XYZ file of C-alpha atoms in Angstrom:
319
model
C -25.449 -3.138 72.555
C -22.784 -4.998 70.637
C -21.203 -8.428 70.874
C -17.803 -7.126 71.832
C -15.945 -8.854 68.999
C -17.250 -12.402 69.468
C -14.918 -14.973 67.948
C -16.134 -16.353 64.622
C -14.789 -18.852 62.129
C -12.523 -17.050 59.629
C -12.118 -19.830 57.063
C -14.280 -18.314 54.319
C -12.337 -16.608 51.541
C -15.052 -15.467 49.084
C -13.820 -15.058 45.451
C -14.547 -12.481 42.759
C -17.859 -13.200 41.087
C -19.288 -15.334 43.955
C -22.769 -14.534 45.236
C -23.036 -13.790 48.942
C -25.771 -12.741 51.312
C -25.275 -10.061 53.984
C -25.975 -11.535 57.388
C -28.802 -10.262 59.580
C -28.179 -7.183 61.676
C -28.338 -9.356 64.800
C -25.511 -11.580 63.543
C -23.374 -8.605 62.520
C -23.866 -6.664 65.786
C -22.702 -9.788 67.628
C -19.315 -9.502 65.875
C -18.624 -5.833 66.814
C -16.630 -4.531 69.700
C -17.649 -1.527 71.856
C -16.540 0.866 69.114
C -18.766 -0.854 66.502
C -15.728 -2.493 64.830
C -14.538 -5.914 63.798
C -10.789 -6.264 63.295
C -10.564 -2.478 63.585
C -13.074 -1.887 60.717
C -16.371 -0.119 61.608
C -19.730 -1.391 60.456
C -21.574 1.729 59.464
C -25.244 2.767 59.694
C -25.306 3.169 55.871
C -24.707 -0.573 55.563
C -27.692 -1.776 57.616
C -30.340 -1.531 54.860
C -28.321 -4.122 52.925
C -28.768 -6.855 55.561
C -30.406 -9.926 54.126
C -29.731 -9.032 50.505
C -27.684 -10.937 47.996
C -24.845 -9.441 45.995
C -21.903 -10.475 43.865
C -18.319 -10.143 45.194
C -16.614 -7.375 43.132
C -13.037 -7.707 44.400
C -11.102 -9.035 47.336
C -9.700 -6.291 49.550
C -6.370 -7.893 50.447
C -4.720 -4.486 49.987
C -5.885 -0.932 49.745
C -4.551 2.571 49.384
C -4.890 4.783 52.444
C -4.657 8.572 52.024
C -1.544 9.971 53.589
C -0.151 6.456 54.314
C 0.094 4.579 51.060
C -0.632 0.938 50.287
C -1.708 -1.167 53.221
C -2.613 -4.820 53.729
C -5.958 -6.279 54.860
C -7.429 -9.691 55.459
C -10.753 -11.479 55.241
C -12.404 -8.495 53.523
C -14.223 -7.999 50.195
C -16.001 -5.341 48.104
C -19.496 -6.060 46.760
C -20.597 -4.878 43.364
C -21.982 -1.378 43.301
C -22.325 -0.962 47.078
C -21.122 2.575 47.921
C -21.712 4.781 50.933
C -24.326 7.513 50.392
C -23.084 9.511 53.390
C -26.591 9.662 54.906
C -25.326 9.070 58.440
C -22.246 11.266 57.946
C -23.692 14.682 57.106
C -24.128 13.943 53.432
C -20.436 13.147 52.650
C -20.129 12.624 48.910
C -16.972 10.508 48.750
C -19.057 7.537 47.694
C -16.597 4.962 49.074
C -17.132 1.324 48.294
C -18.096 -0.441 51.522
C -15.495 -2.811 52.993
C -17.203 -6.027 54.013
C -15.595 -8.372 56.552
C -16.236 -11.938 55.474
C -17.822 -12.695 58.883
C -20.614 -10.300 57.911
C -21.451 -12.402 54.846
C -22.436 -15.952 54.018
C -22.562 -17.935 50.792
C -25.806 -17.152 48.983
C -28.510 -19.811 48.665
C -29.533 -19.084 45.076
C -32.209 -21.719 45.234
C -34.298 -19.446 47.487
C -36.206 -16.759 45.672
C -36.267 -14.505 48.702
C -32.503 -14.321 49.400
C -32.336 -10.817 48.075
C -35.037 -9.475 50.368
C -33.742 -6.952 52.920
C -34.108 -7.789 56.537
C -35.868 -4.464 57.211
C -38.888 -5.478 55.025
C -41.597 -8.045 55.609
C -40.898 -10.549 52.894
C -41.322 -14.335 52.625
C -38.842 -15.962 54.924
C -37.557 -12.617 56.276
C -38.958 -11.467 59.595
C -38.946 -7.846 60.827
C -35.946 -6.855 62.918
C -36.542 -6.921 66.663
C -36.543 -3.632 68.495
C -33.313 -4.250 70.342
C -31.118 -4.630 67.162
C -32.803 -1.557 65.648
C -31.947 0.459 68.718
C -28.327 -0.862 68.613
C -28.051 0.346 65.001
C -28.819 3.873 66.202
C -25.825 3.667 68.527
C -23.295 2.750 65.753
C -20.838 5.687 66.086
C -20.514 8.216 63.312
C -18.396 10.761 65.095
C -15.461 10.637 67.558
C -14.889 13.878 69.395
C -14.847 16.642 66.758
C -14.127 14.345 63.832
C -16.196 12.007 61.718
C -15.852 8.281 62.253
C -16.294 5.820 59.374
C -14.500 3.036 57.528
C -12.470 5.619 55.573
C -11.191 7.484 58.677
C -10.321 4.215 60.510
C -8.697 2.529 57.491
C -5.072 3.169 58.546
C -5.696 1.508 61.921
C -7.681 -1.388 60.341
C -4.880 -2.345 57.967
C -1.323 -3.630 58.175
C 2.054 -2.941 56.554
C 2.157 -3.994 52.899
C 5.512 -4.442 51.100
C 5.271 -2.416 47.870
C 6.161 -3.622 44.357
C 6.617 -7.267 45.165
C 6.109 -9.610 42.230
C 4.492 -12.218 44.401
C 1.517 -9.939 45.146
C 0.787 -9.536 41.452
C 1.183 -13.276 40.941
C -1.390 -13.877 43.717
C -3.778 -11.395 42.165
C -3.367 -13.262 38.845
C -3.949 -16.654 40.439
C -7.162 -15.695 42.292
C -8.664 -13.811 39.408
C -8.001 -10.259 40.635
C -5.739 -9.466 37.699
C -5.929 -10.302 33.963
C -2.876 -11.510 32.101
C -2.847 -8.255 30.131
C -2.931 -6.126 33.269
C -0.253 -8.354 34.816
C 2.050 -7.626 31.861
C 1.369 -3.927 32.331
C 2.300 -3.951 36.029
C 5.349 -6.121 35.247
C 6.986 -3.315 33.298
C 5.263 -0.343 34.966
C 6.523 -1.008 38.492
C 10.262 -0.699 37.595
C 9.460 2.158 35.175
C 7.798 4.165 37.970
C 10.721 3.574 40.298
C 13.171 4.852 37.701
C 10.902 7.797 36.772
C 10.663 8.793 40.436
C 14.377 8.437 40.885
C 15.293 10.704 37.986
C 12.237 13.008 37.763
C 10.731 12.906 41.232
C 7.257 11.792 40.016
C 5.315 8.824 38.645
C 5.464 8.018 34.953
C 1.940 9.267 34.143
C 1.940 12.103 36.629
C 1.420 15.676 35.416
C 2.982 18.516 37.400
C 3.062 22.252 36.815
C 4.934 25.403 37.808
C 2.187 27.593 39.169
C 2.857 29.253 42.547
C -0.843 30.056 42.959
C -3.305 27.947 41.067
C -6.459 29.356 39.544
C -10.123 28.280 39.562
C -12.771 28.241 36.875
C -16.519 28.080 37.434
C -18.581 26.164 34.849
C -21.524 25.293 37.130
C -21.646 21.844 35.596
C -24.788 19.792 36.223
C -25.456 16.012 36.070
C -25.733 14.698 32.546
C -23.778 17.412 30.846
C -21.150 16.314 28.302
C -17.584 17.550 28.863
C -14.182 17.056 27.394
C -11.118 16.568 29.547
C -8.482 19.073 28.499
C -5.032 18.153 27.127
C -2.026 17.361 29.237
C -0.501 20.740 28.347
C -3.640 22.659 29.364
C -3.939 20.821 32.636
C -0.247 21.250 33.417
C -0.823 24.993 33.224
C -3.326 24.736 36.126
C -1.073 22.771 38.535
C 1.618 23.526 41.047
C 4.908 21.654 41.422
C 3.124 18.879 43.407
C 0.579 18.349 40.641
C -2.245 20.022 42.577
C -4.886 22.666 41.865
C -5.967 24.431 45.059
C -4.881 21.422 47.102
C -6.583 18.766 44.925
C -4.216 16.368 43.167
C -4.492 15.540 39.464
C -3.851 11.849 39.994
C -1.496 10.028 37.586
C -4.266 7.752 36.320
C -6.356 10.780 35.370
C -3.858 11.729 32.683
C -4.937 8.628 30.704
C -8.301 10.278 30.103
C -7.034 13.556 28.614
C -8.885 14.527 25.438
C -11.818 12.149 26.050
C -15.440 12.997 26.622
C -17.617 11.955 29.537
C -20.913 12.868 31.212
C -21.057 14.675 34.528
C -22.254 12.352 37.283
C -22.648 14.982 39.974
C -21.125 18.147 41.419
C -18.871 17.466 44.437
C -19.714 19.801 47.406
C -18.316 18.148 50.514
C -16.236 15.133 51.532
C -14.653 13.749 54.745
C -10.881 13.893 54.585
C -9.595 10.350 55.269
C -6.587 11.188 57.391
C -8.172 13.875 59.520
C -11.842 12.948 59.799
C -12.807 16.553 58.956
C -15.487 17.539 56.480
C -14.263 19.946 53.807
C -16.274 21.923 51.353
C -15.407 21.862 47.638
C -16.325 24.211 44.799
C -16.065 23.903 41.016
C -15.422 20.184 41.307
C -17.334 17.230 39.775
C -17.377 13.446 39.466
C -17.576 12.116 35.947
C -19.742 9.171 35.028
C -17.867 5.842 35.030
C -14.475 7.331 35.978
C -13.003 5.603 38.999
C -9.480 4.767 40.046
C -8.680 1.385 38.462
C -5.492 0.893 40.459
C -3.318 1.202 37.368
C -0.823 3.519 39.100
C -1.310 2.085 42.627
C -0.413 -1.614 42.491
C -3.756 -2.920 41.347
C -5.550 -1.350 44.358
C -9.200 -2.598 44.337
C -10.770 0.281 46.187
C -12.105 2.007 43.054
C -12.430 5.529 44.521
C -14.148 8.165 42.437
C -11.760 10.547 40.660
C -12.353 14.233 41.497
C -12.227 16.722 38.571
C -11.747 20.451 38.949
C -13.911 22.271 36.403
C -10.824 24.094 35.157
C -9.643 20.714 33.784
C -12.790 20.314 31.680
C -14.600 22.091 28.886
C -18.275 21.892 27.889
C -19.009 20.165 24.622
C-alpha cells in the first residue's frame, strides 16, 4: 500500500512565514515505509484532508519536547499555522497536537494559481478526485499498535535524536533563522543559567510552583466553552499541589505560573487524551483548556511544539 520509504531530495528547508502546499496523498504515501512512517514519523489519517491545500509555515521543528524524555532534535520538519489533530482517527483524543510535517510532504506554494488551496479530496479546478487505490491505502494508515494508540505523539521519542541542552549556539541559530526575537533571545540568555542554579539549590525551575500536599484535592466547576475564568494566585495554586508540583497527577507547568491572576475564556472541557510515553488513553475530569493559552517554550528552550496547557478547575474561579 505504501512506498516503503522511497528516497526523496531533502534539500528544501522551508522557513517561518513561507507558504507551502501539502502534496497529494499519492505523493505522500510513496514516501512512507510499511509502518506508515517517514524518518520514523507517522503520517496520520487526520492529515489526509489537508492534501492539496496551501498553508503558512508556523515554525521549524528542529527540536521538540518529548514527554518523559525531555528535549530532542529533529530534522527536515515544520509546523503549519493552525493545523492541529482533531483525534478523529484516535478515539476522539483531545490533545490537539500540532501536526509535524516532514518537508518531503510539502512543496513551495504557487501563489499565482487561485486553486492552490483546494483540497485534493474535492472536485475543484485543477484538482482531480483521488483514485480509489490511494483512498484505500489511507484506510490502512495505522492508528493502533497492539493495545496502545499509534500516532505522531506516541512515536516522537523514536522519531527524534539526542539534543544537547542549554547550548548558546542553538539559540543563536533560532535567532538567525527567525525562530526567536532579540527580546526572547535576551530572556533565554539569562534564564538558562538561572534555571540551572535554581534547580541546583532548590530542586526546581525558576517559575515552577510546588506544594506540600500528600493527597491533592479536586474541585468541580463544570466549566463550559466561552465561560470567563480567573486563574488563581500562586499561593492558592501552591495549596493544591504536591511536592512534585502536581494535582492528581497533572503538573502545573512552570510557564503556567506566568498567567496567575489573569482572566481567560474556557475553550473546552478536557475529557480524554493519549499519554505520549505509553500510548494509553486516559480519562480526565474537572480539567479544561483555556482559549489562547499554549506552551510558548519559555521554560523549555524555545520549544516550538505549542502544546495546549491543561488546567484543573481547582486552579480557576468563575468571574
